[in-house]
Coordinates of C-alpha atoms in Angstrom, one line a residue:
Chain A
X1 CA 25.6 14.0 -5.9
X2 CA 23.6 16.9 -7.5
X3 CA 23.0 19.4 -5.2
X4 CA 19.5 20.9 -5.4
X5 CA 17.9 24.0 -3.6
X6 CA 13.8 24.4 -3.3
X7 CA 12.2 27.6 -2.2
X8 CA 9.3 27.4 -1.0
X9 CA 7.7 25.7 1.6
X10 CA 4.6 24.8 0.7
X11 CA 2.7 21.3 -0.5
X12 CA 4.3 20.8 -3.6
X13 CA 7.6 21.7 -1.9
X14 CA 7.1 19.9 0.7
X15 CA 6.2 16.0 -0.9
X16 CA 9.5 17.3 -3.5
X17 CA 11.2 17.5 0.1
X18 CA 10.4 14.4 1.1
X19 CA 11.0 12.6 -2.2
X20 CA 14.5 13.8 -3.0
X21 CA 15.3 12.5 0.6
X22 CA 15.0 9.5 -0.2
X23 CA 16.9 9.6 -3.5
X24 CA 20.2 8.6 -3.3
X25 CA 21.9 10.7 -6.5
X26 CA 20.5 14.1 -5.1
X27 CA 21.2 16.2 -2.1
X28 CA 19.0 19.1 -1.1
X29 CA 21.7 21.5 0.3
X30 CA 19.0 24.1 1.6
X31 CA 15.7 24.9 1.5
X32 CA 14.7 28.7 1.4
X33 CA 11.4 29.1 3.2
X34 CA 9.8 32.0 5.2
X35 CA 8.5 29.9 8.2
X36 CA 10.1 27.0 9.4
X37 CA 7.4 25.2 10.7
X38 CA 6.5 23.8 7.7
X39 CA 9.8 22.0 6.8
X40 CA 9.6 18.0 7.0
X41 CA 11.0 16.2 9.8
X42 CA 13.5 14.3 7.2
X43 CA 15.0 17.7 6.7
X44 CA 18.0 18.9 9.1
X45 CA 16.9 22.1 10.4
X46 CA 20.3 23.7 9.7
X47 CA 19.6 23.6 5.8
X48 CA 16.5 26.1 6.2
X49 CA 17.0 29.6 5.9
X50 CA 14.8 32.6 5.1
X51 CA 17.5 34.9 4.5
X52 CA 18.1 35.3 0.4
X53 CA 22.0 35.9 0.9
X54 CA 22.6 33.0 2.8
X55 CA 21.9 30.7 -0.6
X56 CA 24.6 28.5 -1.3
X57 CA 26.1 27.5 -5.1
X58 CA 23.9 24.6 -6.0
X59 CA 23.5 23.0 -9.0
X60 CA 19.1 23.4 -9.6
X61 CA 16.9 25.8 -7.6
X62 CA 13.6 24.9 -7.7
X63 CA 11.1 27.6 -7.0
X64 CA 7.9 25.7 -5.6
X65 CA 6.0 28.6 -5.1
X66 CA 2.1 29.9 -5.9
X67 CA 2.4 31.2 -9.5
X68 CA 1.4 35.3 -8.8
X69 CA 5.1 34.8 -6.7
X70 CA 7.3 33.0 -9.3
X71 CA 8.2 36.4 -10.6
X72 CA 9.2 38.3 -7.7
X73 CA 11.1 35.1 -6.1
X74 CA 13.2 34.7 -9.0
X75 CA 14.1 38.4 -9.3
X76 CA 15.2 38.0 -5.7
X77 CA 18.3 35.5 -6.3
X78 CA 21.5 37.2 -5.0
X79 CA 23.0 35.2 -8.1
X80 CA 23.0 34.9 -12.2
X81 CA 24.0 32.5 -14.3
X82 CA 22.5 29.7 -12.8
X83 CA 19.4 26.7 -13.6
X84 CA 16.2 28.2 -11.5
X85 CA 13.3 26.0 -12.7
X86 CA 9.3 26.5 -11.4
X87 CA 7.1 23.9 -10.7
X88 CA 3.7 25.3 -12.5
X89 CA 1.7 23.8 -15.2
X90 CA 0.7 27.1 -16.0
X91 CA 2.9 30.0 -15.3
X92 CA 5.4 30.2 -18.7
X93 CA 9.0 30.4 -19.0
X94 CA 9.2 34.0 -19.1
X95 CA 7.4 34.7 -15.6
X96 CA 11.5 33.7 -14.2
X97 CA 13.9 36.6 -14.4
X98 CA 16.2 36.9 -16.9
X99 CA 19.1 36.8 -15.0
X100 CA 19.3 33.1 -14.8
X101 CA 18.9 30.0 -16.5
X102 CA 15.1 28.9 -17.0
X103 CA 13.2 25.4 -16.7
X104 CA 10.2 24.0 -15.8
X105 CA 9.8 21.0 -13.4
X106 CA 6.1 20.3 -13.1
X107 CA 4.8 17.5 -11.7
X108 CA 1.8 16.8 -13.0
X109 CA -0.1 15.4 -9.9
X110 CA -2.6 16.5 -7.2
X111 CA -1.4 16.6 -3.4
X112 CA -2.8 16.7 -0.6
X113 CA -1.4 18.0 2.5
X114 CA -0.2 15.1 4.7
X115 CA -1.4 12.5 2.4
X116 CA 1.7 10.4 1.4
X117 CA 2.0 9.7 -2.8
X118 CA 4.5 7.2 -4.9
X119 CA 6.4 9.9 -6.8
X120 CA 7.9 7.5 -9.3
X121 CA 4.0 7.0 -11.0
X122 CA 4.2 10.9 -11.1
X123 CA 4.4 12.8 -14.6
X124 CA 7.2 15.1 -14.6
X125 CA 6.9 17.5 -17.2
X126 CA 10.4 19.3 -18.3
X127 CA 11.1 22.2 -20.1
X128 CA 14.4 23.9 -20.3
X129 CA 15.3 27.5 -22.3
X130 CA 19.1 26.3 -23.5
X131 CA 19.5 22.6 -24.6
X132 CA 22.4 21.5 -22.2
X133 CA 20.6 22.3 -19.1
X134 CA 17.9 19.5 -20.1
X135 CA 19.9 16.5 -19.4
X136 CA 20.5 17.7 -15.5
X137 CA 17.0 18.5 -15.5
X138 CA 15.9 15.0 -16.8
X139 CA 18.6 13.7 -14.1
X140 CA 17.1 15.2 -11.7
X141 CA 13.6 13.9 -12.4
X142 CA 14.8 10.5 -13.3
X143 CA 15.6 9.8 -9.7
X144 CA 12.2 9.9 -8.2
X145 CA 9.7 9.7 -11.0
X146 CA 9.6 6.4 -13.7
X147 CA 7.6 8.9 -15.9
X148 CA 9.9 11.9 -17.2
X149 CA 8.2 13.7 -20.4
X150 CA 10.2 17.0 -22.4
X151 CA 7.0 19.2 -23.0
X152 CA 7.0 22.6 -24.2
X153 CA 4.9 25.5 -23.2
X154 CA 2.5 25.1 -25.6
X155 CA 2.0 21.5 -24.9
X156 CA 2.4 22.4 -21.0
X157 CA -0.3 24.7 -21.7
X158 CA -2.4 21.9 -23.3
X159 CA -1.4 19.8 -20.5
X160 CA -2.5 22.4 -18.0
X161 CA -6.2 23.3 -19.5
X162 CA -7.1 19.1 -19.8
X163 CA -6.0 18.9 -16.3
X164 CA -8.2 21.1 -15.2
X165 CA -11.3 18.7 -16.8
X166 CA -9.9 15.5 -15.5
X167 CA -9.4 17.0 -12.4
X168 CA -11.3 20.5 -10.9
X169 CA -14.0 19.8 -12.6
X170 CA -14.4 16.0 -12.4
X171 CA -14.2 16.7 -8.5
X172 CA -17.0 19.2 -8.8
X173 CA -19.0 16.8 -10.4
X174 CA -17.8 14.5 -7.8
X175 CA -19.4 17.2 -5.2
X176 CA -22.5 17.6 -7.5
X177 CA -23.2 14.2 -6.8
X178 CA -22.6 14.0 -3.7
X179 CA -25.1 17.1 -3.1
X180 CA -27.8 14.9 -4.9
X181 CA -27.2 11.9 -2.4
X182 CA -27.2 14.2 1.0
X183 CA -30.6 15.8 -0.7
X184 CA -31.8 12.1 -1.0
X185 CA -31.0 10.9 2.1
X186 CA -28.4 8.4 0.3
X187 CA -24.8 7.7 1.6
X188 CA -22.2 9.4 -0.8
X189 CA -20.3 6.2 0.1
X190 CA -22.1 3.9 -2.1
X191 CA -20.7 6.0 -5.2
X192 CA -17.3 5.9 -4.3
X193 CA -16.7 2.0 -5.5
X194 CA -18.4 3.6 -9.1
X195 CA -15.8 6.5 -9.0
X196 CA -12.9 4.8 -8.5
X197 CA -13.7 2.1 -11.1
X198 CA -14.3 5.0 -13.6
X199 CA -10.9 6.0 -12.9
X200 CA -9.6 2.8 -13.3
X201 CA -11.4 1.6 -16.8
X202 CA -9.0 4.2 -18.3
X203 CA -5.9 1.8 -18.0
X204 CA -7.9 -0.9 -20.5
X205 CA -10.2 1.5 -22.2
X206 CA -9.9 5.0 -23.8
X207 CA -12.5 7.4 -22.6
X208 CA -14.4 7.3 -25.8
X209 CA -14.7 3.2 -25.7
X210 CA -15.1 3.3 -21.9
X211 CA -18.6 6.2 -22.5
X212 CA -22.1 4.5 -20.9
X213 CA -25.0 6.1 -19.8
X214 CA -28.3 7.5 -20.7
X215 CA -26.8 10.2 -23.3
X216 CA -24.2 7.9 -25.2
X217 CA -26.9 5.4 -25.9
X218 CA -29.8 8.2 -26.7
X219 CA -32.2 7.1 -24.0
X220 CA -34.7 9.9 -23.7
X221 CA -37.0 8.2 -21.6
X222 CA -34.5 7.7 -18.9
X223 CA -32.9 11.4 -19.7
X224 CA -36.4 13.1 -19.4
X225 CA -36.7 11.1 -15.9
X226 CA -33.5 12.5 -14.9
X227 CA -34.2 15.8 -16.1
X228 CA -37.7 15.9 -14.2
X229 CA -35.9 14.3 -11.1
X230 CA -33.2 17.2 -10.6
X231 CA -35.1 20.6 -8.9
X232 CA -31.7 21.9 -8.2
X233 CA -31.3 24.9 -11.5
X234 CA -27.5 24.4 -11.0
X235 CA -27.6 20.5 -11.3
X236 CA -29.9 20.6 -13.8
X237 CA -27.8 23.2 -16.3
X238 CA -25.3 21.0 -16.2
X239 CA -27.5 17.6 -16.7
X240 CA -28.6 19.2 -20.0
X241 CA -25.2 20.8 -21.3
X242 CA -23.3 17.6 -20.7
X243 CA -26.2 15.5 -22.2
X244 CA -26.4 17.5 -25.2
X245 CA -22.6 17.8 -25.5
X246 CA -22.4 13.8 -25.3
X247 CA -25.2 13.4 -27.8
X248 CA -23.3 15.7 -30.2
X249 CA -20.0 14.7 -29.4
X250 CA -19.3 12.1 -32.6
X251 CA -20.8 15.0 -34.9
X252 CA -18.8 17.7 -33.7
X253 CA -15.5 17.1 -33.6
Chain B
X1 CA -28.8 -23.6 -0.6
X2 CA -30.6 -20.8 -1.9
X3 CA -31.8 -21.8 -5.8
X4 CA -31.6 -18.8 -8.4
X5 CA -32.1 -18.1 -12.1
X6 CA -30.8 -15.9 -14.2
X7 CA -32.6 -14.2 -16.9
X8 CA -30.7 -12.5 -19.6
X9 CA -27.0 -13.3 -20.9
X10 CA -25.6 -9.6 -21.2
X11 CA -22.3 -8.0 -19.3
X12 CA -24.8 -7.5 -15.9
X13 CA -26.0 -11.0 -16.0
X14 CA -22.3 -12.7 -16.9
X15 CA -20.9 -11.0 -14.2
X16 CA -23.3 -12.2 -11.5
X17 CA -23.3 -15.3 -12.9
X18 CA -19.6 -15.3 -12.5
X19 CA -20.1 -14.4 -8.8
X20 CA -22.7 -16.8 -7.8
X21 CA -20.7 -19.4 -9.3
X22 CA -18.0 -19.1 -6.6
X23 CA -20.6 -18.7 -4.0
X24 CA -21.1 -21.3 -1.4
X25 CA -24.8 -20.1 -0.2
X26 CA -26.5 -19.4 -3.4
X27 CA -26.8 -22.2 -6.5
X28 CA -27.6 -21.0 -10.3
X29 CA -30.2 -23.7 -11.4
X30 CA -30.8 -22.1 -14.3
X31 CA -29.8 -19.6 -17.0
X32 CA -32.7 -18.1 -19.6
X33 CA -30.4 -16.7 -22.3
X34 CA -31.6 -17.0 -25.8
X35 CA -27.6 -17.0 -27.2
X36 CA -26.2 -19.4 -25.9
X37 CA -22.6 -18.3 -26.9
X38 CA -22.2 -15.7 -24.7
X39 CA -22.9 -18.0 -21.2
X40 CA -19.4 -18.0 -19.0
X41 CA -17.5 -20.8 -19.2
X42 CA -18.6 -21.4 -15.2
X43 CA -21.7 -22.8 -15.7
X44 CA -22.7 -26.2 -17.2
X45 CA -24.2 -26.0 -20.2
X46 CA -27.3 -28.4 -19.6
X47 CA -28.7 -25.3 -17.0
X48 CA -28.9 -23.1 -20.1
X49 CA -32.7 -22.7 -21.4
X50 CA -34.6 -20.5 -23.9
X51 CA -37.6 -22.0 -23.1
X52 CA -40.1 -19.6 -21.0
X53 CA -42.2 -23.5 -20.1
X54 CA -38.7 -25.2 -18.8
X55 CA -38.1 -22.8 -16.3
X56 CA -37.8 -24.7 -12.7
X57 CA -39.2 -23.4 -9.3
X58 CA -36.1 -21.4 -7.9
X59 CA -36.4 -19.1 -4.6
X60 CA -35.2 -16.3 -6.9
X61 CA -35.7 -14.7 -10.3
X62 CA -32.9 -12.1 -11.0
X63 CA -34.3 -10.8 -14.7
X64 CA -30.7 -8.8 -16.0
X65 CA -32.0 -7.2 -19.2
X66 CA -32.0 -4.0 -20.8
X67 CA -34.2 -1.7 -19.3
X68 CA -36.7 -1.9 -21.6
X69 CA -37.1 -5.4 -22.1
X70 CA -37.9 -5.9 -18.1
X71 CA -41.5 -5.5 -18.9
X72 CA -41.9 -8.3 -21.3
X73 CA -39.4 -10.4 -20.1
X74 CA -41.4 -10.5 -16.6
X75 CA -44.7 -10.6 -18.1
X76 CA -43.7 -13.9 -20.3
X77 CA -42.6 -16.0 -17.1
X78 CA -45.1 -19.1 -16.5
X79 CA -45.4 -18.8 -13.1
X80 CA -47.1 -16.9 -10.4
X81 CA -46.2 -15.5 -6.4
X82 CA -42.5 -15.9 -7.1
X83 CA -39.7 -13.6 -5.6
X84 CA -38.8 -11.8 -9.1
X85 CA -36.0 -8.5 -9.2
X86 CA -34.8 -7.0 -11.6
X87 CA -31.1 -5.2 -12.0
X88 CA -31.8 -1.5 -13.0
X89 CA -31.1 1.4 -11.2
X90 CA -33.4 3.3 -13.0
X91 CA -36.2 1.2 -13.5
X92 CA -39.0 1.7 -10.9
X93 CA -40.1 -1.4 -9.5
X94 CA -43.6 -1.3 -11.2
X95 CA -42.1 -2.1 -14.6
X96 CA -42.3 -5.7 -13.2
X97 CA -45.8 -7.9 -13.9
X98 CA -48.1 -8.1 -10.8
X99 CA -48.0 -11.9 -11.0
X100 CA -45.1 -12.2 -9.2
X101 CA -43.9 -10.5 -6.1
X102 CA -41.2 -7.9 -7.1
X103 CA -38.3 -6.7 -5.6
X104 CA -34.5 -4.7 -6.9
X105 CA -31.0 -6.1 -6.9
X106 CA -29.5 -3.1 -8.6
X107 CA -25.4 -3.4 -8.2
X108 CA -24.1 0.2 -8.5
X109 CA -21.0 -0.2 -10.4
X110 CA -20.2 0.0 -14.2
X111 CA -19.3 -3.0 -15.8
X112 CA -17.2 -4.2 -18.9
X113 CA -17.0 -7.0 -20.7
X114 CA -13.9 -9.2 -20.0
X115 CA -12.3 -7.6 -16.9
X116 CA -13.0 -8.8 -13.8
X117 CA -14.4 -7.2 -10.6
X118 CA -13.9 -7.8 -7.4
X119 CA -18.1 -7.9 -6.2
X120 CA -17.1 -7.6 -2.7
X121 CA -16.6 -4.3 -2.8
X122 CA -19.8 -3.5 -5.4
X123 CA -23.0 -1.6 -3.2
X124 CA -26.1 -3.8 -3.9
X125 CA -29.3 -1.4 -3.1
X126 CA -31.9 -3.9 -2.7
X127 CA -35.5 -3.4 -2.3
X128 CA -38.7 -5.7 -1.8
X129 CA -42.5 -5.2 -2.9
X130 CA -43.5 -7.5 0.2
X131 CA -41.2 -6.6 3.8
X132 CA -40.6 -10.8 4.2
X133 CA -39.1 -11.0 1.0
X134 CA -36.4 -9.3 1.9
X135 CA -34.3 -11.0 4.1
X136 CA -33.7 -13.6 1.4
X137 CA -32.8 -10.9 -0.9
X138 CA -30.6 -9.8 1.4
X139 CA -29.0 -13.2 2.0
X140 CA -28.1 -13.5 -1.8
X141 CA -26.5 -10.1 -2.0
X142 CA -24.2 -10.6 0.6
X143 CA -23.4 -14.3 -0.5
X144 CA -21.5 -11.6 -3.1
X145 CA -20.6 -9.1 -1.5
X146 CA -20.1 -6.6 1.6
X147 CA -21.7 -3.6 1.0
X148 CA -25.7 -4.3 1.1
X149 CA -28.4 -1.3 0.9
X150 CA -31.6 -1.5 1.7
X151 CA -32.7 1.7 -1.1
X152 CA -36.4 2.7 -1.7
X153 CA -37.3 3.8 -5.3
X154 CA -37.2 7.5 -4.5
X155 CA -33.4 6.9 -3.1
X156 CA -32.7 4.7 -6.2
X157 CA -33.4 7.1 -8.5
X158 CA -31.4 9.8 -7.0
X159 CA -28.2 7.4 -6.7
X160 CA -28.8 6.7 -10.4
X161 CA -29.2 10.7 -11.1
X162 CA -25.8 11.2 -8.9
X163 CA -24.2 8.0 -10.7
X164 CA -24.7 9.5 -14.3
X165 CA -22.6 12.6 -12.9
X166 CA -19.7 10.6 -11.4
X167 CA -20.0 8.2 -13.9
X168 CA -21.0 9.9 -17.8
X169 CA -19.8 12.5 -17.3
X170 CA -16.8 12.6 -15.6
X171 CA -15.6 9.9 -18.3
X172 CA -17.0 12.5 -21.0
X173 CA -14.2 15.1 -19.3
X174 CA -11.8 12.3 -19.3
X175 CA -13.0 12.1 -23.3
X176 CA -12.3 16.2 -23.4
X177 CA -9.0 15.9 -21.8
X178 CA -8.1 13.3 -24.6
X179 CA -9.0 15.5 -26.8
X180 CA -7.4 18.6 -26.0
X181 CA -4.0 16.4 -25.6
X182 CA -4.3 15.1 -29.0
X183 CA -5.4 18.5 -30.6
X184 CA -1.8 19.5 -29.1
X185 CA 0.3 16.3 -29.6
X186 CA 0.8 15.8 -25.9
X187 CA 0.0 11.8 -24.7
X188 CA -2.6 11.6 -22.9
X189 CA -1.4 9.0 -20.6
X190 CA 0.3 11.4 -18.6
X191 CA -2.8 12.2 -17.6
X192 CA -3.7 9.2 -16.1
X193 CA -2.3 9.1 -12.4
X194 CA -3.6 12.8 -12.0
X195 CA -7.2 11.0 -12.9
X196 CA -6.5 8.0 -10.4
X197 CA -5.6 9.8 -7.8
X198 CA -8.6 12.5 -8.1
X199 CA -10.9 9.7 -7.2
X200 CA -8.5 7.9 -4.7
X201 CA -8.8 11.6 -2.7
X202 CA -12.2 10.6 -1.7
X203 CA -11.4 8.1 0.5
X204 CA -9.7 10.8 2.8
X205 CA -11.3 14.0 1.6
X206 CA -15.0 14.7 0.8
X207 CA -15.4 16.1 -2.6
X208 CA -16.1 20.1 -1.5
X209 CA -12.6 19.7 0.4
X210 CA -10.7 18.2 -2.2
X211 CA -11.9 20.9 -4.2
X212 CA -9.3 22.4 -6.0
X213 CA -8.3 24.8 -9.1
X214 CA -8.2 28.2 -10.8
X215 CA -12.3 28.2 -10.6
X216 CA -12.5 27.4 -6.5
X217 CA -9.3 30.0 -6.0
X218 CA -11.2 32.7 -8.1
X219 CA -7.8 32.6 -10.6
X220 CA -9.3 35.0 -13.0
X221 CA -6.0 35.1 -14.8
X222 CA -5.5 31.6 -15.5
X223 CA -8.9 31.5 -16.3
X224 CA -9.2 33.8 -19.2
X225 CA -5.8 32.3 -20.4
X226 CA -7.5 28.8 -20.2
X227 CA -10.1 30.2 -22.5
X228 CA -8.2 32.1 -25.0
X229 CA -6.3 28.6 -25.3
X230 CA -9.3 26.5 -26.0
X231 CA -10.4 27.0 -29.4
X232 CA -13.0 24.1 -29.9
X233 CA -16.3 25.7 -29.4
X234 CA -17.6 22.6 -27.4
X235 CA -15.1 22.5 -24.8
X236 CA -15.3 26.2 -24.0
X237 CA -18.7 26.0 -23.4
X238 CA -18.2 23.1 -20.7
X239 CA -15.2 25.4 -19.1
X240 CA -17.4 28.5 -18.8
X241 CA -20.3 27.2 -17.5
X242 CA -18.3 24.6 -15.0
X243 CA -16.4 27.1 -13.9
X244 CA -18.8 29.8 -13.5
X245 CA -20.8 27.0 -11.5
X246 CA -17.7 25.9 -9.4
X247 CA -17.4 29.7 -8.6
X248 CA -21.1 30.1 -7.7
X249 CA -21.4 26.8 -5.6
X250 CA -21.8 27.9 -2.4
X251 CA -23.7 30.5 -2.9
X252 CA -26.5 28.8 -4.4
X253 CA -27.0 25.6 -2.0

């Protein structure tokens, strides 16, 4: 058994909780978290502690913890020597203290709190600083998630920035139209079938092959309707920049 | 059984006549298509016409054409006080001829050619020129499915508005994330369950709660390093002005 230890006790922590659990090749000999409230029920209470000195020799700490705290958690081990890997798309290497070993175990997923998720369709990006810490890292991985990727910063980087568009800001839109129906007097609801089937295209289509709509096929009658339809400035601004942006998009890049 | 025709061979009109086929209320008498090559394999290919004059009295006229042929198309029919609709969501119902009483059988859903689709989840918004037209109307649409809408032109036109946001363009921001990954040599399939399960979130969360991000969290640092990374003058642009507009959101409803 590899014996892991995660600080932190919040949602990434916690669905990383539940999933090693369930993994047979992995054991989670403590979790290090400042309330105990938090902590799954599939965890023994005995393995919690909030006291830094009480840590035990394990084989991989993970640090699930906001990014502005990486720093000052690693810095805190009572130990050196060891594999402490963060969880962040975007924090880098360097933001771990020196002291110890450094990796990156980022799943690349969105969770939501109390909302369960298959881990093994999760991307698991991995990045470690010396070589023969990689294949324990890539173990570790391996045993809940079918989809293990080695990505360095730069790419993580890369990784973390597109992210952000497929996700923040495809929700916003998401919450743009919704505004437009609740100004309307439309249910949201008969979007949602549209949404998820957008989502869903992308395992037959690429995004370019998959592109419909007023903007891709230059229809300025239907675009100037749209335009004249949309009083909001906000909704509006973005109407135009992502029209244009489509329209120019073949010529651009 | 209810008697209907469809006009137009294209992906809308294949996929209803796909639907109706398996319908047990509604029978396709006849099919106007003017290629005959592109008619499903479902329908026997005797109902097939391209003659206006051989069109037979049906209880319904469902004219699936581009928007801008619904004019002519309707205007050429050889008949008179019919129940005629046509398919667009952003066509306004007076783009039908007054010969004929009008109505709209506008599925909200994005289709593509050769993948199936399961119709009983697909919102029909119907609407009828005449009030007693529309119970048949009704009738037909959930023949094919179980979401039924009864949606005025003013509503229409906002649904179509809100639909080119969580439609376009969120697959344009699926097309930027592609991009950036390939500009850094990072696949962008692991992007792909992160993109599912942003739209799957909606069926437990509303979109301003499942709202997440450096933008929504006011991350000024990962913001600016988001921009220094994005080099492609196009894709900044969409950043700073979503962002900005994910920061300002609540202030300006």
């Amino acid at each position: 058994m590899i014996k892991i230890t995660i600080i932190g006790s919040g949602n990434v922590a916690q669905h990383l909780i539940d999933a090693f659990a369930k993994s047979n090749t992995i054991e989670i000999i403590q979790v290090f978290s400042r309330s105990q409230k938090q902590i799954p029920p599939l965890l023994d209470s005995d393995k919690i502690t909030n006291d830094w000195n009480a840590l035990k020799e394990a084989d991989l700490y993970i640090i699930a913890v906001s990014d502005d705290a990486i720093a000052s958690v690693s810095s805190q081990l009572p130990f050196e020597n060891r594999l402490v890997v963060h969880t962040s798309g975007s924090a880098p290497l360097s933001s771990l203290s020196d002291k110890n070993h450094k990796g990156v175990f980022y799943p690349l997923q969105t969770f939501t709190k109390g909302k369960p998720i298959d881990f093994k369709t999760i991307p698991f990006c991995l990045e470690t600083q010396f070589e023969n810490d990689y294949a324990l890292l890539e173990k570790v991985a391996s045993s809940i998630s079918d989809n293990v990727y080695k990505i360095d910063s730069h790419q993580r980087k890369a990784l973390h920035v597109a992210a952000v568009f497929v996700n923040n800001f495809t929700n916003y839109l998401y919450q743009l139209g919704n505004d437009i129906c609740q100004e309307n007097h439309v249910p949201f609801d008969i979007l949602k079938p549209l949404i998820l089937e957008t989502a869903e295209k992308l395992l037959t289509l690429s995004p370019k092959d998959a592109q419909t709509g007023p903007a891709k096929r230059n229809d300025i009658s239907t675009i100037e309707a749209h335009e004249s339809f949309l009083s909001n400035e906000n909704q509006s601004t973005i109407y135009k920049i992502l029209t244009q942006s489509i329209q120019n998009h073949g010529k651009k890049l």
